[in-house]
Amino acid sequence: MTKPRKNVVYVAIGRVAGAELAKNVSPVLNDDDNLLLGPSSAEPRRHPAVRARYWGSSPSAKLDKELARRRGPAICVALPPTPGGLLSFCRVCASAIERNRAVSVIDLGRELLGEPPQGPDPAKAIEADVSEVLRRKPPMAERSSLEVALAATLWHLWCRRSPVAFSRFCASGGRLHPQLANLGRYHAGQFPRHVGQVVLLSRFDELVLRELSREWLTPLDMFVNAMKARTGLYDWFTHMGDLYLTRRLLEWARHGQGRSVERREHPGEPSDMKRWSFRWRAGSEALLDALPDLRIAPPVPIGGAVAYDAGRPWVCRFDLRGTPYLSRLGAAATRDPLA
């Protein structure tokens, strides 16, 4: 980014990056949508409608309109070193390759590798001061047609009704991008696990529901407890935001008329993290040991797939290296996801 270029549309992932980027270049479109949460569509004109239904509004309406154009100038993405940033970049590439638009990147994490993920959880998101990085005016580098095609392929896999190919790509393609392993663990961690002969809650749901008790707890209480105990739940929230904890608990409490999780509202509290309290319904703690029926859990739309879908029972398994991957319940487990 040594100097602004003509006929380029700049995309900033997050408003902080957008505000800093706009001091030097124009036009800048903000991507304020966390694609790690909720459904997505590979169709550029359908995707905004899917996202608006999930959020109740359109988080990135101007960017959606730009990516749906039949023709347009080159696109440059200010790319943070996060799984969500990688996914947003892949969506841009999918649109660009269909419309013959060049794609460049301002790398906001060139010197930040972060910790590689260990076990079933994604590693904590890299904390980077994107404003400071952009003030150093990092260079803008055009991506090759092969790199754009690979990113576009990953987006189309993310949007498939079957999550299997996306999961296995992430499990086997870690050398292609430093955030693929994190993204794969995040993705697989939203699906129920099949261990031996037992179906368990998803890794994320297990971490959330283990914070419940027979006493009423607010999401803020649970969040603080998880941080103190270092359960790994905090690392998840660095990717999805802490407010998702309340959303997921409300989904559990509303599902099946709260037969597993009970809720209580505190209308005077302005914060969603304190407005609700939750607790186990008596006897429901057994869900932590086994999930007898996928329909007991509220479904989770993620990309083009749905976790806990009894009609399409995708489950998470682990290969010999401990890397999670997805397959259909009832299908034979493979010793290695590439087998």
CSV table of C-alpha atoms in Angstrom, one decimal:
chain,number,residue,atom,x,y,z
A,1,MET,CA,0.0,0.0,0.0
A,2,THR,CA,2.8,2.3,-0.8
A,3,LYS,CA,0.4,4.6,-2.8
A,4,PRO,CA,-3.3,4.5,-3.5
A,5,ARG,CA,-4.2,2.8,-6.8
A,6,LYS,CA,-6.9,3.8,-9.2
A,7,ASN,CA,-9.8,1.4,-10.2
A,8,VAL,CA,-9.5,-0.6,-7.0
A,9,VAL,CA,-12.2,-1.2,-4.4
A,10,TYR,CA,-10.8,-1.8,-0.9
A,11,VAL,CA,-12.5,-4.2,1.5
A,12,ALA,CA,-11.8,-3.9,5.3
A,13,ILE,CA,-12.8,-6.7,7.6
A,14,GLY,CA,-14.1,-4.8,10.6
A,15,ARG,CA,-14.8,-1.2,11.2
A,16,VAL,CA,-11.5,-0.4,13.0
A,17,ALA,CA,-9.6,-1.5,9.9
A,18,GLY,CA,-12.1,0.3,7.7
A,19,ALA,CA,-11.7,3.7,9.5
A,20,GLU,CA,-7.9,3.5,9.3
A,21,LEU,CA,-7.8,2.3,5.7
A,22,ALA,CA,-10.1,5.1,4.6
A,23,LYS,CA,-7.5,7.7,5.7
A,24,ASN,CA,-5.3,6.7,2.8
A,25,VAL,CA,-7.5,5.1,0.1
A,26,SER,CA,-11.0,5.2,-1.4
A,27,PRO,CA,-13.5,3.7,-1.8
A,28,VAL,CA,-13.5,1.4,1.3
A,29,LEU,CA,-16.2,-1.1,2.0
A,30,ASN,CA,-16.5,-2.6,5.5
A,31,ASP,CA,-17.2,-6.3,6.0
A,32,ASP,CA,-19.0,-6.3,9.4
A,33,ASP,CA,-20.4,-9.8,9.1
A,34,ASN,CA,-18.9,-12.7,11.0
A,35,LEU,CA,-19.4,-15.5,8.5
A,36,LEU,CA,-18.3,-18.1,11.1
A,37,LEU,CA,-21.8,-17.8,12.6
A,38,GLY,CA,-24.9,-18.8,10.8
A,39,PRO,CA,-25.8,-19.9,7.3
A,40,SER,CA,-24.2,-18.8,4.0
A,41,SER,CA,-24.9,-19.2,0.3
A,42,ALA,CA,-22.5,-19.5,-2.6
A,43,GLU,CA,-25.0,-17.5,-4.7
A,44,PRO,CA,-23.9,-13.8,-4.4
A,45,ARG,CA,-27.5,-12.5,-4.7
A,46,ARG,CA,-29.0,-15.1,-2.3
A,47,HIS,CA,-26.3,-14.8,0.4
A,48,PRO,CA,-27.3,-11.3,1.7
A,49,ALA,CA,-30.9,-12.5,2.2
A,50,VAL,CA,-29.7,-15.6,4.1
A,51,ARG,CA,-27.5,-13.4,6.3
A,52,ALA,CA,-30.3,-10.8,6.9
A,53,ARG,CA,-32.7,-13.5,8.1
A,54,TYR,CA,-30.0,-14.8,10.5
A,55,TRP,CA,-29.1,-11.4,12.0
A,56,GLY,CA,-32.3,-9.5,11.5
A,57,SER,CA,-30.5,-7.0,9.3
A,58,SER,CA,-27.8,-6.8,6.6
A,59,PRO,CA,-24.4,-6.3,8.3
A,60,SER,CA,-22.5,-5.6,5.1
A,61,ALA,CA,-25.0,-4.3,2.6
A,62,LYS,CA,-22.6,-2.2,0.6
A,63,LEU,CA,-20.1,-5.0,0.2
A,64,ASP,CA,-22.9,-7.4,-0.8
A,65,LYS,CA,-24.0,-5.1,-3.5
A,66,GLU,CA,-20.4,-4.7,-4.8
A,67,LEU,CA,-19.8,-8.4,-4.9
A,68,ALA,CA,-23.0,-9.0,-6.8
A,69,ARG,CA,-22.1,-6.6,-9.6
A,70,ARG,CA,-21.6,-8.1,-13.1
A,71,ARG,CA,-18.5,-6.1,-13.7
A,72,GLY,CA,-16.3,-4.0,-11.5
A,73,PRO,CA,-12.7,-2.9,-10.7
A,74,ALA,CA,-10.1,-4.9,-8.9
A,75,ILE,CA,-10.6,-5.7,-5.2
A,76,CYS,CA,-8.1,-5.4,-2.4
A,77,VAL,CA,-8.8,-7.0,0.9
A,78,ALA,CA,-7.1,-5.8,4.2
A,79,LEU,CA,-6.8,-9.3,5.6
A,80,PRO,CA,-6.4,-10.0,9.3
A,81,PRO,CA,-4.8,-13.3,10.5
A,82,THR,CA,-8.0,-14.9,11.7
A,83,PRO,CA,-10.3,-17.8,10.5
A,84,GLY,CA,-13.1,-15.4,10.0
A,85,GLY,CA,-10.9,-13.1,7.9
A,86,LEU,CA,-9.9,-16.1,5.8
A,87,LEU,CA,-13.5,-17.0,5.2
A,88,SER,CA,-14.4,-13.5,4.2
A,89,PHE,CA,-11.5,-13.4,1.8
A,90,CYS,CA,-12.7,-16.7,0.3
A,91,ARG,CA,-16.1,-15.2,-0.3
A,92,VAL,CA,-14.5,-12.2,-2.1
A,93,CYS,CA,-12.4,-14.5,-4.2
A,94,ALA,CA,-15.5,-16.6,-5.2
A,95,SER,CA,-17.3,-13.5,-6.5
A,96,ALA,CA,-14.1,-12.1,-8.2
A,97,ILE,CA,-13.3,-15.2,-10.1
A,98,GLU,CA,-16.8,-15.4,-11.6
A,99,ARG,CA,-16.6,-11.8,-12.7
A,100,ASN,CA,-13.0,-11.7,-13.8
A,101,ARG,CA,-11.9,-9.2,-11.2
A,102,ALA,CA,-8.3,-9.2,-9.9
A,103,VAL,CA,-7.8,-9.7,-6.2
A,104,SER,CA,-5.0,-8.2,-4.0
A,105,VAL,CA,-4.3,-8.4,-0.3
A,106,ILE,CA,-2.9,-6.1,2.3
A,107,ASP,CA,-1.6,-8.6,4.8
A,108,LEU,CA,-2.3,-7.5,8.4
A,109,GLY,CA,-0.7,-10.5,10.0
A,110,ARG,CA,2.5,-11.1,8.0
A,111,GLU,CA,4.6,-11.2,11.1
A,112,LEU,CA,2.0,-12.8,13.4
A,113,LEU,CA,2.0,-16.6,13.3
A,114,GLY,CA,0.2,-17.3,16.6
A,115,GLU,CA,0.0,-20.6,18.3
A,116,PRO,CA,-0.9,-23.7,16.2
A,117,PRO,CA,-4.1,-25.3,17.4
A,118,GLN,CA,-3.8,-28.3,19.8
A,119,GLY,CA,-6.5,-30.9,20.3
A,120,PRO,CA,-10.1,-30.3,19.2
A,121,ASP,CA,-10.3,-26.6,19.8
A,122,PRO,CA,-9.2,-23.7,17.6
A,123,ALA,CA,-6.3,-21.7,19.0
A,124,LYS,CA,-7.1,-18.3,20.5
A,125,ALA,CA,-7.4,-15.6,17.9
A,126,ILE,CA,-4.3,-13.5,17.2
A,127,GLU,CA,-4.6,-10.1,18.9
A,128,ALA,CA,-3.4,-7.5,16.4
A,129,ASP,CA,-3.7,-3.8,16.4
A,130,VAL,CA,-4.9,-3.4,12.9
A,131,SER,CA,-4.8,0.4,13.1
A,132,GLU,CA,-1.1,0.3,14.0
A,133,VAL,CA,-0.4,-2.2,11.2
A,134,LEU,CA,-2.1,-0.1,8.6
A,135,ARG,CA,-0.3,3.0,9.8
A,136,ARG,CA,2.9,1.3,8.8
A,137,LYS,CA,1.5,1.1,5.3
A,138,PRO,CA,2.0,-2.5,4.5
A,139,PRO,CA,2.3,-3.4,0.7
A,140,MET,CA,-0.6,-4.4,-1.4
A,141,ALA,CA,0.2,-7.7,-3.2
A,142,GLU,CA,-1.9,-9.2,-6.0
A,143,ARG,CA,-2.9,-12.8,-5.6
A,144,SER,CA,-2.3,-15.3,-8.5
A,145,SER,CA,-5.2,-16.8,-10.3
A,146,LEU,CA,-4.4,-20.2,-8.6
A,147,GLU,CA,-4.5,-18.6,-5.1
A,148,VAL,CA,-7.8,-16.9,-5.9
A,149,ALA,CA,-9.2,-20.2,-7.4
A,150,LEU,CA,-8.2,-22.1,-4.2
A,151,ALA,CA,-9.9,-19.6,-2.0
A,152,ALA,CA,-13.0,-19.5,-4.1
A,153,THR,CA,-13.1,-23.4,-3.9
A,154,LEU,CA,-12.9,-23.2,-0.1
A,155,TRP,CA,-15.9,-20.8,-0.1
A,156,HIS,CA,-18.0,-23.1,-2.3
A,157,LEU,CA,-17.1,-26.0,0.0
A,158,TRP,CA,-18.2,-24.0,3.0
A,159,CYS,CA,-21.6,-23.3,1.4
A,160,ARG,CA,-22.3,-27.0,0.5
A,161,ARG,CA,-25.2,-28.8,2.3
A,162,SER,CA,-22.7,-31.5,3.1
A,163,PRO,CA,-19.8,-30.2,5.3
A,164,VAL,CA,-17.6,-33.2,4.7
A,165,ALA,CA,-15.5,-31.9,1.8
A,166,PHE,CA,-14.8,-28.6,3.6
A,167,SER,CA,-13.8,-30.4,6.8
A,168,ARG,CA,-11.4,-32.8,5.0
A,169,PHE,CA,-9.9,-29.9,3.0
A,170,CYS,CA,-9.1,-28.1,6.2
A,171,ALA,CA,-7.8,-31.3,7.9
A,172,SER,CA,-5.4,-32.0,5.1
A,173,GLY,CA,-4.5,-28.6,3.7
A,174,GLY,CA,-2.9,-26.8,6.7
A,175,ARG,CA,0.2,-26.0,4.7
A,176,LEU,CA,-1.8,-23.9,2.2
A,177,HIS,CA,-2.8,-21.2,4.8
A,178,PRO,CA,-1.8,-20.8,8.5
A,179,GLN,CA,-5.5,-20.3,9.5
A,180,LEU,CA,-6.9,-23.5,7.8
A,181,ALA,CA,-6.2,-25.7,10.9
A,182,ASN,CA,-8.1,-23.2,13.1
A,183,LEU,CA,-10.9,-22.9,10.7
A,184,GLY,CA,-11.3,-26.6,10.4
A,185,ARG,CA,-11.4,-27.1,14.2
A,186,TYR,CA,-13.9,-24.3,14.6
A,187,HIS,CA,-16.1,-25.9,11.9
A,188,ALA,CA,-15.9,-29.5,13.1
A,189,GLY,CA,-16.4,-28.3,16.7
A,190,GLN,CA,-20.0,-27.2,15.9
A,191,PHE,CA,-21.1,-30.8,15.1
A,192,PRO,CA,-21.9,-33.6,17.5
A,193,ARG,CA,-19.1,-36.0,18.0
A,194,HIS,CA,-19.1,-39.8,17.4
A,195,VAL,CA,-16.6,-41.5,19.8
A,196,GLY,CA,-16.7,-45.3,19.9
A,197,GLN,CA,-20.3,-46.2,19.9
A,198,VAL,CA,-21.5,-43.0,21.6
A,199,VAL,CA,-22.8,-39.8,20.1
A,200,LEU,CA,-21.8,-36.7,22.2
A,201,LEU,CA,-22.6,-33.0,22.1
A,202,SER,CA,-20.5,-30.9,19.8
A,203,ARG,CA,-17.3,-29.7,21.4
A,204,PHE,CA,-18.5,-26.2,21.6
A,205,ASP,CA,-21.8,-27.1,23.2
A,206,GLU,CA,-20.1,-29.4,25.7
A,207,LEU,CA,-17.8,-26.5,26.8
A,208,VAL,CA,-20.9,-24.2,27.1
A,209,LEU,CA,-23.2,-26.6,29.0
A,210,ARG,CA,-20.5,-27.7,31.4
A,211,GLU,CA,-20.6,-24.2,32.8
A,212,LEU,CA,-24.3,-24.7,33.8
A,213,SER,CA,-25.3,-25.9,37.2
A,214,ARG,CA,-28.5,-26.3,39.2
A,215,GLU,CA,-28.2,-22.7,40.3
A,216,TRP,CA,-29.2,-19.7,38.1
A,217,LEU,CA,-26.2,-18.3,36.2
A,218,THR,CA,-26.0,-15.4,33.8
A,219,PRO,CA,-23.9,-15.8,30.6
A,220,LEU,CA,-21.6,-13.2,32.2
A,221,ASP,CA,-21.1,-15.5,35.2
A,222,MET,CA,-20.4,-18.4,32.9
A,223,PHE,CA,-18.0,-16.5,30.8
A,224,VAL,CA,-16.0,-15.3,33.8
A,225,ASN,CA,-15.9,-18.8,35.3
A,226,ALA,CA,-14.7,-20.3,32.0
A,227,MET,CA,-11.9,-17.7,31.8
A,228,LYS,CA,-10.8,-18.4,35.3
A,229,ALA,CA,-10.9,-22.2,34.8
A,230,ARG,CA,-9.2,-21.9,31.4
A,231,THR,CA,-11.5,-24.5,29.9
A,232,GLY,CA,-10.9,-23.4,26.3
A,233,LEU,CA,-14.3,-21.7,26.0
A,234,TYR,CA,-12.7,-18.3,26.0
A,235,ASP,CA,-10.6,-19.2,23.0
A,236,TRP,CA,-13.8,-20.0,21.1
A,237,PHE,CA,-15.2,-16.6,21.9
A,238,THR,CA,-12.2,-14.8,20.5
A,239,HIS,CA,-13.5,-16.0,17.1
A,240,MET,CA,-17.3,-15.8,17.6
A,241,GLY,CA,-17.8,-13.0,20.2
A,242,ASP,CA,-19.0,-13.4,23.7
A,243,LEU,CA,-22.6,-12.4,22.9
A,244,TYR,CA,-23.0,-15.7,21.0
A,245,LEU,CA,-23.0,-17.4,24.4
A,246,THR,CA,-26.4,-15.8,25.2
A,247,ARG,CA,-27.7,-16.7,21.8
A,248,ARG,CA,-26.8,-20.3,22.0
A,249,LEU,CA,-28.1,-20.7,25.6
A,250,LEU,CA,-31.4,-19.1,24.5
A,251,GLU,CA,-31.6,-21.6,21.6
A,252,TRP,CA,-31.2,-24.5,24.1
A,253,ALA,CA,-33.8,-23.0,26.5
A,254,ARG,CA,-36.4,-22.5,23.7
A,255,HIS,CA,-35.8,-25.8,22.0
A,256,GLY,CA,-38.3,-28.5,23.0
A,257,GLN,CA,-39.8,-25.9,25.4
A,258,GLY,CA,-36.8,-25.9,27.5
A,259,ARG,CA,-36.7,-29.6,28.4
A,260,SER,CA,-32.9,-29.5,28.9
A,261,VAL,CA,-32.1,-25.9,29.9
A,262,GLU,CA,-34.3,-23.5,31.8
A,263,ARG,CA,-34.2,-19.7,31.4
A,264,ARG,CA,-35.2,-16.7,33.5
A,265,GLU,CA,-35.4,-13.1,32.3
A,266,HIS,CA,-34.2,-10.0,34.1
A,267,PRO,CA,-35.9,-7.2,32.1
A,268,GLY,CA,-34.2,-4.3,33.9
A,269,GLU,CA,-30.7,-5.4,32.6
A,270,PRO,CA,-29.6,-3.7,29.4
A,271,SER,CA,-26.9,-6.2,28.6
A,272,ASP,CA,-27.8,-9.5,27.0
A,273,MET,CA,-25.0,-11.1,29.1
A,274,LYS,CA,-26.9,-10.2,32.3
A,275,ARG,CA,-30.5,-10.0,31.1
A,276,TRP,CA,-30.9,-13.8,31.2
A,277,SER,CA,-30.1,-16.6,33.7
A,278,PHE,CA,-29.9,-20.3,32.9
A,279,ARG,CA,-29.7,-23.6,34.7
A,280,TRP,CA,-30.0,-27.3,34.0
A,281,ARG,CA,-33.5,-28.8,34.1
A,282,ALA,CA,-33.3,-31.6,36.7
A,283,GLY,CA,-31.8,-34.8,35.2
A,284,SER,CA,-30.6,-33.1,32.0
A,285,GLU,CA,-26.9,-33.2,32.9
A,286,ALA,CA,-26.8,-36.7,31.5
A,287,LEU,CA,-26.5,-35.0,28.0
A,288,LEU,CA,-22.9,-34.4,28.9
A,289,ASP,CA,-22.2,-38.1,28.8
A,290,ALA,CA,-24.3,-39.1,25.7
A,291,LEU,CA,-26.7,-37.6,23.3
A,292,PRO,CA,-29.4,-40.2,22.8
A,293,ASP,CA,-31.1,-38.3,19.9
A,294,LEU,CA,-29.9,-35.5,17.7
A,295,ARG,CA,-33.3,-33.8,17.9
A,296,ILE,CA,-32.7,-33.1,21.6
A,297,ALA,CA,-30.2,-30.4,20.6
A,298,PRO,CA,-31.2,-27.2,18.8
A,299,PRO,CA,-29.8,-27.1,15.3
A,300,VAL,CA,-26.8,-25.0,14.3
A,301,PRO,CA,-26.7,-23.6,10.8
A,302,ILE,CA,-23.1,-23.2,9.7
A,303,GLY,CA,-22.2,-22.4,6.1
A,304,GLY,CA,-24.5,-24.5,3.9
A,305,ALA,CA,-24.8,-27.3,6.4
A,306,VAL,CA,-26.8,-27.8,9.7
A,307,ALA,CA,-25.4,-29.5,12.8
A,308,TYR,CA,-27.7,-31.7,14.8
A,309,ASP,CA,-29.8,-32.4,11.7
A,310,ALA,CA,-31.5,-35.8,12.2
A,311,GLY,CA,-32.2,-36.0,8.5
A,312,ARG,CA,-28.5,-35.4,7.6
A,313,PRO,CA,-26.6,-36.6,10.7
A,314,TRP,CA,-23.1,-35.2,10.2
A,315,VAL,CA,-20.8,-36.1,13.1
A,316,CYS,CA,-17.2,-35.2,14.1
A,317,ARG,CA,-14.6,-37.9,14.4
A,318,PHE,CA,-10.8,-37.7,14.9
A,319,ASP,CA,-8.0,-39.2,12.9
A,320,LEU,CA,-4.8,-40.7,14.2
A,321,ARG,CA,-3.3,-37.3,14.7
A,322,GLY,CA,-6.2,-36.1,16.7
A,323,THR,CA,-7.4,-33.8,14.0
A,324,PRO,CA,-11.2,-33.5,13.8
A,325,TYR,CA,-13.0,-34.2,10.6
A,326,LEU,CA,-16.7,-34.7,9.6
A,327,SER,CA,-18.5,-37.6,8.1
A,328,ARG,CA,-22.1,-39.0,8.1
A,329,LEU,CA,-23.3,-40.9,11.1
A,330,GLY,CA,-23.4,-44.6,10.1
A,331,ALA,CA,-20.5,-44.2,7.6
A,332,ALA,CA,-17.4,-46.2,8.4
A,333,ALA,CA,-14.8,-44.2,10.2
A,334,THR,CA,-11.5,-43.8,8.4
A,335,ARG,CA,-8.1,-44.1,10.0
A,336,ASP,CA,-7.1,-40.9,8.2
A,337,PRO,CA,-9.5,-38.3,6.7
A,338,LEU,CA,-7.7,-38.7,3.3
A,339,ALA,CA,-8.3,-42.4,3.1
